[in-house]
Amino acid sequence: MFGSRQFTSEVLEHCQTCSIRLTSVCSALKEEEIGGLAEITTLIKADPQETIFYEGDPADHLFNVTGGGVSMFKLLPDGRRQITGFLFAGDFLGLALHDHYSYSAEAITGATFCRFPRNKLEVLLDKYPKFEKRLLQTASNELAAAQDQMLLLGRKTAQERIASFLLNLSQRAMRRGQAGDKVDLPMSRADIGDYLGLTIETVSRTFTRLKKEEVIELPGVHEVVILDRAGLQDIAGFSAEDPVAAVAAF
Amino acid sequence: MFGSRQFTSEVLEHCQTCSIRLTSVCSALKEEEIGGLAEITTLIKADPQETIFYEGDPADHLFNVTGGGVSMFKLLPDGRRQITGFLFAGDFLGLALHDHYSYSAEAITGATFCRFPRNKLEVLLDKYPKFEKRLLQTASNELAAAQDQMLLLGRKTAQERIASFLLNLSQRAMRRGQAGDKVDLPMSRADIGDYLGLTIETVSRTFTRLKKEEVIELPGVHEVVILDRAGLQDIAGFSAEDPVAAVAAF
DNA sequence: TCAAAGCCTTGATCTGCATCAACACAAGAG
DNA sequence: CTCTTGTGTTGATGCAGATCAAGGCTTTGA
């Protein structure tokens, strides 16, 4: 999400800390902004998750993913988690124009990305007003995707959710120029479950079921081959991709 | 959603067909754009829902709700429905910058609204570049709300969903200057169910249960009195309103 | 005033997915 | 090599909410 290749290249010119491994940035932050307490080092070691920021943090940076994958998520007090989106190379993170992030973000694999201060974005926007329209376009796409996800979470069965998910990933891979029938699943089963509103067990069972029905193949835990795209679309409910034909009324 | 009082007043100056009852607009459209076949009349009679537009229709108009309520929704081929948002007076509809609407919209009560052509919006945006930023701000709010809704649909129980829903409506009423403890429910139980990913029976039972627990009162079918706001927030999971305290890391 | 049609509520039963539990497998670490 | 730890799969059981069913209340209209 928040993906826009062209805008990316334009912004990258202004990006100063590009292609840093997420963990490196964490260390850098430790030195720069806090000063290197032993406590902090321990904390970072104790939390092996490569966290980018948490919900409620001051939204002072904009991120651009340059490699790997990132998840955006929200938590309930008791730990239940909902992943609201996955981000891959080229996608933007932290674009929402709020003072504080309204969600958390962390890497699902060793992600590389670049970040730069929000105030520079403001300058950039004033300098190139066309950016504004592009941002709006991006937000608009985000919103449409969010609505699809609501339909999925509110009304689709487990099988329909998995099928929709695979088709979405496939489409995004194709848009990034890759083949569409071999889908990469860099995230864990837990991540998939938290994205689709299911448990890891249901995710696993549903993959197995789709395999038995010969709609997909599972060469490895983190890759899926789509054998029967039409069948998968049929299962998915089909509407996330193709809007239902407009009713003729009026 | 899409609510912005100030922007509203500015735009309204450019609005030409203001405060028309939705049904009137439908009739007008019938005459203008089709020509008044007897067939069509029958069709409209058979479909008493006051539909504004359907998913996939050309997105040639922007709407501003001036009274009553409107729902935005998506459908699956077999008729399952997910309402993605309710709109009330002052809210905008159809702002997404796509060629076609990515969802459908219809009135939940006799709604009044005004509409004007999208190309006029473009002109307006060029004329007042500040609008662009405001639109972006609005879209950004929408996105945050959508993420809250995903958390609700993916991870909350029926009781938590209803509680969150009531608190949201209450907050919106307060923002519109009304009292916060008496909440209006202009929509049907079916609409609430389709918004929260539940059945009408579960919605009804959950209201009854909250009443028995003396958290709310139900003076009428379409109104709720919040007796114990803290208790309701407790049930809601509380996070939709108040972000979880930022984890200290880094 | 009564009939018909819509909503809403409530009760009984069913079921898809969650939960609980056991095990398989791969990757490090010692 | 074995032990440990993390991650995924598979099976058995339980339950929240769906489905099925019946009845009440309100509105509309003749």
Coordinates of C-alpha atoms (C1' of nucleotides) in Angstrom, one line a residue:
Chain A
M1 CA 0.0 0.0 0.0
F2 CA 1.0 3.6 -0.3
G3 CA 2.9 2.4 -3.3
S4 CA 3.8 4.8 -6.1
R5 CA 6.9 4.1 -8.1
Q6 CA 7.3 7.4 -9.8
F7 CA 6.7 9.4 -6.6
T8 CA 9.2 7.2 -4.9
S9 CA 12.1 8.1 -7.2
E10 CA 11.3 11.8 -6.9
V11 CA 11.3 11.6 -3.1
L12 CA 14.3 9.5 -2.9
E13 CA 16.4 12.4 -4.0
H14 CA 15.6 14.0 -0.8
C15 CA 16.1 10.9 1.3
Q16 CA 19.3 11.0 3.3
T17 CA 19.5 7.7 5.2
C18 CA 18.6 5.3 2.4
S19 CA 18.8 1.5 2.3
I20 CA 19.7 1.1 5.9
R21 CA 18.9 -2.3 7.5
L22 CA 16.1 -1.8 10.0
T23 CA 18.2 -3.0 12.8
S24 CA 20.9 -0.6 12.0
V25 CA 18.5 2.3 12.2
C26 CA 17.4 1.1 15.6
S27 CA 21.1 1.2 16.8
A28 CA 21.6 4.5 15.2
L29 CA 18.6 5.9 16.9
K30 CA 19.8 4.6 20.2
E31 CA 23.1 6.5 19.8
E32 CA 21.7 9.7 18.4
E33 CA 18.6 10.3 20.3
I34 CA 19.0 8.6 23.6
G35 CA 22.7 8.3 24.2
G36 CA 23.4 4.6 24.7
L37 CA 22.2 3.5 28.1
A38 CA 22.9 -0.1 28.9
E39 CA 19.3 -0.5 29.8
I40 CA 18.2 0.4 26.3
T41 CA 20.6 -2.1 24.7
T42 CA 19.0 -4.8 26.9
L43 CA 15.6 -3.7 25.9
I44 CA 16.4 -3.9 22.3
K45 CA 17.9 -7.3 22.7
A46 CA 14.9 -8.4 24.7
D47 CA 12.6 -7.3 21.9
P48 CA 13.9 -9.0 18.8
Q49 CA 11.0 -7.7 16.7
E50 CA 12.3 -5.1 14.4
T51 CA 9.8 -2.4 15.3
I52 CA 9.7 0.8 13.3
F53 CA 7.3 2.7 15.4
Y54 CA 4.4 2.2 17.7
E55 CA 0.8 3.6 17.7
G56 CA 0.8 6.9 19.5
D57 CA 4.5 7.8 18.8
P58 CA 5.0 11.3 17.4
A59 CA 4.7 11.0 13.6
D60 CA 7.9 12.8 12.8
H61 CA 9.2 10.6 10.0
L62 CA 8.1 9.3 6.7
F63 CA 9.4 5.9 5.6
N64 CA 9.9 4.3 2.2
V65 CA 10.4 0.6 2.1
T66 CA 13.3 -0.3 -0.2
G67 CA 13.4 -4.0 0.4
G68 CA 11.8 -6.8 2.5
G69 CA 8.4 -6.4 4.0
V70 CA 6.7 -4.4 6.7
S71 CA 3.4 -4.8 8.5
M72 CA 1.1 -2.1 9.9
F73 CA -1.0 -3.2 12.8
K74 CA -3.2 -2.2 15.7
L75 CA -3.4 -3.8 19.1
L76 CA -6.1 -4.3 21.7
P77 CA -5.1 -4.0 25.4
D78 CA -5.2 -7.8 25.9
G79 CA -2.8 -8.4 23.0
R80 CA -5.2 -9.2 20.2
R81 CA -3.7 -7.9 17.0
Q82 CA -5.1 -6.8 13.7
I83 CA -2.7 -6.2 10.8
T84 CA -4.1 -3.5 8.6
G85 CA -1.7 -3.9 5.7
F86 CA 1.6 -5.3 4.4
L87 CA 4.1 -3.0 2.7
F88 CA 6.8 -4.1 0.2
A89 CA 9.5 -2.4 -1.8
G90 CA 8.4 1.0 -3.1
D91 CA 5.5 1.4 -0.6
F92 CA 5.3 4.4 1.7
L93 CA 4.7 4.3 5.4
G94 CA 3.6 7.0 7.7
L95 CA 2.0 9.2 5.2
A96 CA -1.1 10.0 7.3
L97 CA -1.1 13.6 8.2
H98 CA -1.5 13.3 11.9
D99 CA 0.7 14.3 14.8
H100 CA 0.9 10.8 16.0
Y101 CA 0.9 7.5 14.2
S102 CA -2.5 5.9 14.5
Y103 CA -1.0 2.4 14.2
S104 CA 2.2 0.5 14.8
A105 CA 4.6 -0.9 12.2
E106 CA 7.3 -3.5 12.2
A107 CA 9.4 -5.5 9.8
I108 CA 8.2 -9.0 8.9
T109 CA 11.5 -9.9 7.4
G110 CA 14.8 -8.1 7.4
A111 CA 13.5 -5.0 5.8
T112 CA 15.5 -2.2 4.3
F113 CA 14.0 1.3 4.1
C114 CA 14.8 4.9 4.1
R115 CA 13.3 7.6 6.3
F116 CA 13.3 11.3 6.4
P117 CA 11.8 14.0 8.6
R118 CA 8.2 15.0 8.1
N119 CA 9.0 18.7 8.1
K120 CA 11.1 18.0 5.0
L121 CA 8.0 16.5 3.4
E122 CA 6.1 19.7 4.1
V123 CA 8.7 21.7 2.4
L124 CA 8.7 19.2 -0.5
L125 CA 4.9 19.5 -0.8
D126 CA 5.0 23.3 -0.9
K127 CA 7.7 23.2 -3.5
Y128 CA 6.0 20.7 -5.7
P129 CA 2.2 21.1 -5.4
K130 CA 1.7 18.2 -7.8
F131 CA 2.8 15.9 -5.0
E132 CA -0.3 16.8 -3.1
K133 CA -2.5 15.4 -5.8
R134 CA -0.5 12.3 -6.0
L135 CA -0.7 11.8 -2.3
L136 CA -4.4 12.2 -2.4
Q137 CA -4.5 9.6 -5.2
T138 CA -2.5 7.3 -3.0
A139 CA -4.7 7.8 0.0
S140 CA -7.7 7.2 -2.2
N141 CA -6.3 3.9 -3.3
E142 CA -5.6 3.0 0.3
L143 CA -9.1 3.8 1.2
A144 CA -10.5 1.6 -1.5
A145 CA -8.3 -1.3 -0.4
A146 CA -9.4 -0.7 3.2
Q147 CA -13.0 -1.1 2.2
D148 CA -12.2 -4.3 0.4
Q149 CA -10.6 -5.5 3.6
M150 CA -13.6 -4.6 5.6
L151 CA -15.8 -6.7 3.3
L152 CA -13.4 -9.5 3.7
L153 CA -13.2 -9.3 7.5
G154 CA -16.9 -8.7 8.0
R155 CA -18.5 -11.1 5.6
K156 CA -16.1 -13.6 4.0
T157 CA -15.4 -17.2 5.1
A158 CA -12.0 -18.4 6.0
Q159 CA -11.5 -20.0 2.5
E160 CA -12.7 -16.8 0.8
R161 CA -10.3 -14.7 2.9
I162 CA -7.2 -16.9 2.0
A163 CA -8.2 -16.9 -1.7
S164 CA -8.6 -13.1 -1.7
F165 CA -5.3 -12.7 0.1
L166 CA -3.4 -14.8 -2.4
L167 CA -5.0 -13.1 -5.4
N168 CA -4.1 -9.7 -3.9
L169 CA -0.5 -10.6 -3.3
S170 CA -0.3 -12.1 -6.8
Q171 CA -1.7 -8.8 -8.3
R172 CA 0.7 -6.7 -6.4
A173 CA 3.6 -8.9 -7.5
M174 CA 2.5 -8.6 -11.1
R175 CA 2.3 -4.8 -10.7
R176 CA 5.8 -4.9 -9.5
G177 CA 6.7 -6.8 -12.7
Q178 CA 7.0 -10.3 -11.3
A179 CA 5.2 -13.4 -12.5
G180 CA 1.7 -13.8 -11.1
D181 CA 1.4 -17.5 -10.6
K182 CA 4.2 -17.9 -8.0
V183 CA 3.4 -15.9 -4.9
D184 CA 5.9 -15.1 -2.2
L185 CA 4.7 -15.3 1.4
P186 CA 7.4 -13.6 3.4
M187 CA 5.2 -13.2 6.5
S188 CA 4.5 -15.9 9.2
R189 CA 1.2 -17.8 9.5
A190 CA 0.6 -15.7 12.6
D191 CA 0.9 -12.5 10.5
I192 CA -1.4 -13.9 7.8
G193 CA -4.0 -14.8 10.5
D194 CA -3.8 -11.4 12.1
Y195 CA -4.3 -9.8 8.7
L196 CA -7.3 -12.0 7.8
G197 CA -8.9 -12.2 11.2
L198 CA -8.2 -15.9 11.6
T199 CA -6.0 -18.1 13.8
I200 CA -2.8 -19.7 12.6
E201 CA -4.5 -23.1 12.7
T202 CA -7.3 -22.0 10.4
V203 CA -4.8 -20.4 8.0
S204 CA -2.8 -23.6 7.9
R205 CA -5.8 -25.9 7.5
T206 CA -7.2 -23.6 4.7
F207 CA -3.9 -23.7 2.8
T208 CA -3.9 -27.5 3.1
R209 CA -7.5 -27.6 1.9
L210 CA -6.8 -25.4 -1.1
K211 CA -3.9 -27.7 -1.9
K212 CA -6.1 -30.8 -1.7
E213 CA -8.6 -29.2 -4.0
E214 CA -5.6 -28.6 -6.4
V215 CA -6.2 -24.9 -6.6
I216 CA -2.8 -24.1 -5.3
E217 CA 0.6 -25.8 -4.6
L218 CA 2.8 -25.3 -1.6
P219 CA 6.5 -25.9 -2.7
G220 CA 7.6 -24.3 0.6
V221 CA 6.2 -22.7 3.7
H222 CA 6.7 -19.2 2.3
E223 CA 5.7 -19.7 -1.3
V224 CA 2.5 -20.6 -3.1
V225 CA 1.9 -21.5 -6.7
I226 CA -1.5 -20.7 -8.1
L227 CA -2.6 -23.6 -10.2
D228 CA -6.1 -22.6 -11.0
R229 CA -6.6 -18.8 -10.9
A230 CA -10.2 -18.9 -12.1
G231 CA -11.0 -21.4 -9.4
L232 CA -9.3 -19.2 -6.8
Q233 CA -11.2 -16.1 -8.0
D234 CA -14.4 -18.1 -7.8
I235 CA -13.7 -19.0 -4.2
A236 CA -12.6 -15.5 -3.3
G237 CA -16.0 -14.1 -4.1
F238 CA -14.3 -12.2 -6.9
S239 CA -15.6 -8.8 -5.9
A240 CA -12.4 -7.5 -4.3
E241 CA -10.9 -7.4 -7.8
D242 CA -13.8 -6.9 -10.1
P243 CA -16.7 -4.8 -8.9
V244 CA -20.1 -6.4 -9.2
A245 CA -21.8 -5.2 -12.3
A246 CA -23.7 -2.0 -11.6
V247 CA -27.3 -2.5 -11.0
A248 CA -29.3 -1.2 -14.0
A249 CA -31.7 1.0 -12.0
F250 CA -32.7 4.5 -12.9
Chain B
M1 CA -16.9 10.3 7.8
F2 CA -15.6 12.8 5.2
G3 CA -16.9 15.4 7.6
S4 CA -15.5 18.9 7.5
R5 CA -17.8 21.7 8.5
Q6 CA -15.7 24.5 7.2
F7 CA -15.0 23.0 3.8
T8 CA -18.7 22.2 3.6
S9 CA -19.7 25.8 3.7
E10 CA -17.1 26.8 1.2
V11 CA -18.2 24.2 -1.3
L12 CA -21.8 24.8 -0.8
E13 CA -21.5 28.1 -2.6
H14 CA -20.8 26.1 -5.7
C15 CA -23.5 23.6 -5.2
Q16 CA -26.4 24.0 -7.5
T17 CA -29.0 21.4 -6.6
C18 CA -29.0 21.7 -2.9
S19 CA -31.4 20.1 -0.3
I20 CA -33.2 17.9 -2.8
R21 CA -34.9 14.9 -1.3
L22 CA -33.2 11.8 -2.5
T23 CA -36.3 10.4 -4.1
S24 CA -36.8 13.5 -6.1
V25 CA -33.4 13.2 -7.5
C26 CA -34.1 9.7 -8.6
S27 CA -37.2 10.8 -10.4
A28 CA -35.4 13.7 -12.0
L29 CA -32.7 11.3 -13.2
K30 CA -35.3 9.0 -14.7
E31 CA -36.8 11.8 -16.8
E32 CA -33.5 13.4 -17.8
E33 CA -31.3 10.5 -18.6
I34 CA -33.5 7.7 -19.7
G35 CA -36.7 9.1 -20.9
G36 CA -39.4 7.6 -18.8
L37 CA -40.1 4.1 -19.9
A38 CA -42.9 2.3 -18.1
E39 CA -40.5 -0.5 -17.4
I40 CA -38.2 1.8 -15.4
T41 CA -41.1 3.1 -13.4
T42 CA -41.9 -0.4 -12.4
L43 CA -38.3 -1.1 -11.5
I44 CA -38.1 1.9 -9.3
K45 CA -41.3 0.9 -7.5
A46 CA -40.0 -2.6 -7.0
D47 CA -36.8 -1.2 -5.5
P48 CA -38.0 1.2 -2.8
Q49 CA -34.4 1.7 -1.5
E50 CA -33.3 5.2 -2.1
T51 CA -30.1 4.4 -3.9
I52 CA -27.7 7.2 -4.6
F53 CA -25.2 5.2 -6.8
Y54 CA -23.9 1.7 -7.2
E55 CA -20.4 0.4 -7.1
G56 CA -18.9 0.6 -10.6
D57 CA -21.0 3.6 -11.7
P58 CA -19.0 6.4 -13.3
A59 CA -17.9 8.7 -10.5
D60 CA -19.2 11.9 -12.0
H61 CA -20.7 13.6 -9.0
L62 CA -19.6 14.6 -5.5
F63 CA -22.3 14.6 -2.8
N64 CA -22.7 16.5 0.4
V65 CA -25.2 15.1 2.9
T66 CA -27.3 17.9 4.3
G67 CA -29.8 15.9 6.4
G68 CA -30.7 12.3 7.3
G69 CA -28.3 9.5 6.9
V70 CA -26.5 7.6 4.2
S71 CA -24.7 4.3 4.1
M72 CA -21.7 3.3 2.0
F73 CA -21.5 -0.5 1.3
K74 CA -20.0 -3.3 -0.8
L75 CA -21.8 -6.4 -1.9
L76 CA -20.7 -10.0 -2.6
P77 CA -22.3 -11.7 -5.6
D78 CA -24.5 -13.8 -3.3
G79 CA -25.9 -10.7 -1.6
R80 CA -23.8 -10.6 1.6
R81 CA -23.3 -6.9 2.4
Q82 CA -20.7 -5.0 4.3
I83 CA -21.5 -1.4 5.2
T84 CA -18.2 0.5 5.2
G85 CA -19.5 3.7 6.8
F86 CA -22.4 5.9 7.7
L87 CA -22.7 9.5 6.7
F88 CA -24.6 12.2 8.3
A89 CA -25.2 16.0 7.8
G90 CA -22.0 17.7 6.7
D91 CA -20.3 14.6 5.5
F92 CA -19.0 14.2 2.0
L93 CA -19.6 11.3 -0.3
G94 CA -17.8 10.3 -3.5
L95 CA -14.6 12.1 -2.8
A96 CA -12.4 9.2 -3.8
L97 CA -10.5 10.2 -6.9
H98 CA -11.4 7.3 -9.1
D99 CA -13.2 7.1 -12.4
H100 CA -15.8 4.8 -10.9
Y101 CA -17.2 4.5 -7.4
S102 CA -15.6 1.7 -5.6
Y103 CA -18.7 1.1 -3.4
S104 CA -22.4 1.8 -3.4
A105 CA -24.4 4.3 -1.4
E106 CA -27.9 4.6 -0.3
A107 CA -30.1 6.5 2.1
I108 CA -30.9 4.9 5.5
T109 CA -33.6 7.5 6.2
G110 CA -35.1 10.2 4.0
A111 CA -31.8 11.9 3.4
T112 CA -31.4 15.3 1.9
F113 CA -28.2 16.2 0.2
C114 CA -26.7 18.2 -2.6
R115 CA -24.6 17.1 -5.5
F116 CA -22.5 18.7 -8.1
P117 CA -20.3 17.5 -11.0
R118 CA -16.8 16.2 -10.4
N119 CA -15.3 18.4 -13.1
K120 CA -16.4 21.4 -11.1
L121 CA -14.5 20.0 -8.1
E122 CA -11.4 19.9 -10.2
V123 CA -11.9 23.6 -11.1
L124 CA -12.4 24.3 -7.5
L125 CA -9.3 22.5 -6.5
D126 CA -7.2 24.4 -9.0
K127 CA -8.7 27.6 -7.9
Y128 CA -8.2 27.0 -4.1
P129 CA -5.1 24.9 -3.7
K130 CA -5.7 24.8 0.1
F131 CA -8.6 22.5 -0.6
E132 CA -6.2 19.9 -1.7
K133 CA -4.6 19.8 1.7
R134 CA -7.9 19.7 3.4
L135 CA -9.0 16.8 1.3
L136 CA -5.9 15.0 2.1
Q137 CA -6.5 15.6 5.8
T138 CA -10.0 14.2 5.4
A139 CA -8.8 11.1 3.5
S140 CA -6.3 10.6 6.2
N141 CA -9.0 10.7 8.9
E142 CA -11.0 8.2 6.8
L143 CA -8.1 5.9 6.6
A144 CA -7.5 6.0 10.4
A145 CA -11.2 5.2 10.9
A146 CA -11.0 2.4 8.4
Q147 CA -8.1 0.9 10.3
D148 CA -10.1 1.0 13.6
Q149 CA -13.0 -0.7 11.8
M150 CA -10.6 -3.4 10.6
L151 CA -9.5 -4.0 14.2
L152 CA -13.2 -4.2 15.1
L153 CA -14.2 -6.6 12.3
G154 CA -11.1 -8.8 12.6
R155 CA -10.7 -9.1 16.3
K156 CA -13.5 -7.8 18.5
T157 CA -16.4 -9.8 20.0
A158 CA -20.0 -8.9 19.3
Q159 CA -20.3 -7.0 22.6
E160 CA -17.1 -5.1 22.0
R161 CA -18.3 -4.2 18.5
I162 CA -21.7 -2.8 19.7
A163 CA -20.0 -0.9 22.5
S164 CA -17.4 0.6 20.1
F165 CA -20.2 1.5 17.6
L166 CA -22.2 3.3 20.2
L167 CA -19.2 5.3 21.5
N168 CA -18.3 6.3 17.9
L169 CA -21.8 7.5 17.2
S170 CA -21.8 9.4 20.5
Q171 CA -18.5 11.0 19.7
R172 CA -19.7 12.1 16.3
A173 CA -22.9 13.5 17.7
M174 CA -20.8 15.5 20.2
R175 CA -18.5 16.8 17.5
R176 CA -21.7 18.0 15.8
G177 CA -22.6 19.8 19.0
Q178 CA -25.2 17.4 20.4
A179 CA -25.3 15.8 23.8
G180 CA -23.2 12.7 24.0
D181 CA -25.2 10.5 26.3
K182 CA -28.3 10.2 24.1
V183 CA -27.4 8.5 20.8
D184 CA -29.6 8.4 17.8
L185 CA -29.7 5.2 15.7
P186 CA -31.4 6.2 12.5
M187 CA -30.4 3.0 10.8
S188 CA -32.1 -0.4 11.0
R189 CA -30.8 -3.4 12.9
A190 CA -29.9 -5.0 9.6
D191 CA -27.7 -1.9 8.7
I192 CA -26.0 -2.1 12.1
G193 CA -25.4 -5.8 11.6
D194 CA -24.0 -5.3 8.1
Y195 CA -21.7 -2.5 9.5
L196 CA -20.4 -4.6 12.4
G197 CA -20.2 -8.0 10.6
L198 CA -23.0 -9.5 12.7
T199 CA -26.6 -10.7 12.1
I200 CA -29.6 -8.7 13.2
E201 CA -30.3 -11.3 15.9
T202 CA -26.9 -10.9 17.5
V203 CA -27.2 -7.1 17.3
S204 CA -30.6 -7.3 19.0
R205 CA -29.5 -9.7 21.7
T206 CA -26.4 -7.7 22.4
F207 CA -28.4 -4.5 22.9
T208 CA -30.7 -6.4 25.3
R209 CA -27.6 -7.7 27.2
L210 CA -26.1 -4.2 27.6
K211 CA -29.4 -3.0 28.8
K212 CA -29.6 -5.8 31.4
E213 CA -26.1 -5.0 32.5
E214 CA -27.4 -1.4 33.0
V215 CA -24.7 0.1 30.7
I216 CA -27.3 1.5 28.3
E217 CA -31.0 2.2 28.2
L218 CA -33.3 1.7 25.2
P219 CA -36.1 4.3 25.3
G220 CA -37.0 3.5 21.7
V221 CA -35.8 1.2 18.9
H222 CA -33.8 4.1 17.3
E223 CA -32.3 5.7 20.4
V224 CA -29.9 4.6 23.0
V225 CA -29.0 6.4 26.3
I226 CA -25.5 5.7 27.6
L227 CA -25.8 5.2 31.3
D228 CA -22.2 4.1 32.1
R229 CA -19.8 5.5 29.6
A230 CA -16.7 4.2 31.5
G231 CA -18.3 0.7 31.5
L232 CA -19.0 1.0 27.8
Q233 CA -15.5 2.1 27.0
D234 CA -14.2 -0.8 29.1
I235 CA -16.3 -3.3 27.1
A236 CA -15.3 -1.6 23.8
G237 CA -11.6 -2.4 24.3
F238 CA -11.1 1.3 24.5
S239 CA -8.4 1.4 21.8
A240 CA -10.5 2.7 19.0
E241 CA -10.7 6.0 20.9
D242 CA -7.5 6.1 22.9
P243 CA -4.4 4.6 21.4
V244 CA -2.5 2.1 23.6
A245 CA 0.3 4.0 25.3
A246 CA 3.3 4.0 23.2
V247 CA 5.8 1.3 24.1
A248 CA 9.0 2.9 25.4
A249 CA 11.4 1.2 23.1
F250 CA 14.4 2.9 21.3
Chain C
dT1 C1' -61.3 -1.1 13.2
dC2 C1' -59.0 -4.7 11.2
dA3 C1' -55.7 -6.8 8.0
dA4 C1' -51.1 -7.0 6.1
dA5 C1' -46.4 -6.1 6.0
dG6 C1' -42.1 -4.6 8.1
dC7 C1' -39.2 -4.5 11.8
dC8 C1' -37.6 -6.2 16.2
dT9 C1' -37.1 -9.5 19.8
dT10 C1' -36.5 -13.9 21.8
dG11 C1' -35.8 -19.0 22.0
dA12 C1' -33.8 -23.5 20.1
dT13 C1' -30.5 -25.5 17.5
dC14 C1' -26.5 -25.8 14.5
dT15 C1' -21.8 -24.9 12.8
dG16 C1' -17.4 -22.7 11.4
dC17 C1' -13.8 -21.3 13.4
dA18 C1' -11.4 -21.0 18.0
dT19 C1' -9.2 -23.3 21.4
dC20 C1' -6.5 -27.0 23.4
dA21 C1' -3.2 -30.5 22.5
dA22 C1' 0.3 -33.2 20.3
dC23 C1' 3.7 -33.7 17.2
dA24 C1' 6.8 -32.8 12.9
dC25 C1' 10.5 -30.3 11.2
dA26 C1' 14.2 -26.9 10.5
dA27 C1' 17.8 -23.9 12.4
dG28 C1' 21.0 -22.7 15.7
dA29 C1' 23.8 -23.3 19.9
dG30 C1' 26.7 -26.0 22.7
Chain D
dC1 C1' 25.9 -35.1 17.7
dT2 C1' 21.9 -33.7 20.7
dC3 C1' 19.2 -30.2 22.9
dT4 C1' 16.5 -26.3 22.4
dT5 C1' 13.5 -23.1 20.3
dG6 C1' 10.6 -21.4 16.9
dT7 C1' 7.3 -22.3 13.4
dG8 C1' 4.0 -25.0 11.0
dT9 C1' 0.7 -28.9 10.7
dT10 C1' -2.9 -31.9 12.2
dG11 C1' -6.5 -33.8 15.3
dA12 C1' -10.1 -33.4 19.2
dT13 C1' -13.2 -30.6 21.5
dG14 C1' -15.7 -26.3 22.7
dC15 C1' -18.2 -22.1 22.0
dA16 C1' -19.7 -17.5 20.1
dG17 C1' -22.4 -16.2 16.9
dA18 C1' -25.2 -17.9 12.8
dT19 C1' -29.3 -20.0 11.4
dC20 C1' -34.0 -21.5 11.9
dA21 C1' -38.4 -20.5 13.9
dA22 C1' -42.0 -18.1 16.3
dG23 C1' -44.3 -14.3 18.0
dG24 C1' -44.8 -9.2 19.3
dC25 C1' -45.1 -4.4 18.1
dT26 C1' -45.7 -0.6 14.9
dT27 C1' -47.1 1.4 10.7
dT28 C1' -50.0 1.8 6.7
dG29 C1' -53.9 1.6 4.3
dA30 C1' -58.7 0.3 3.2

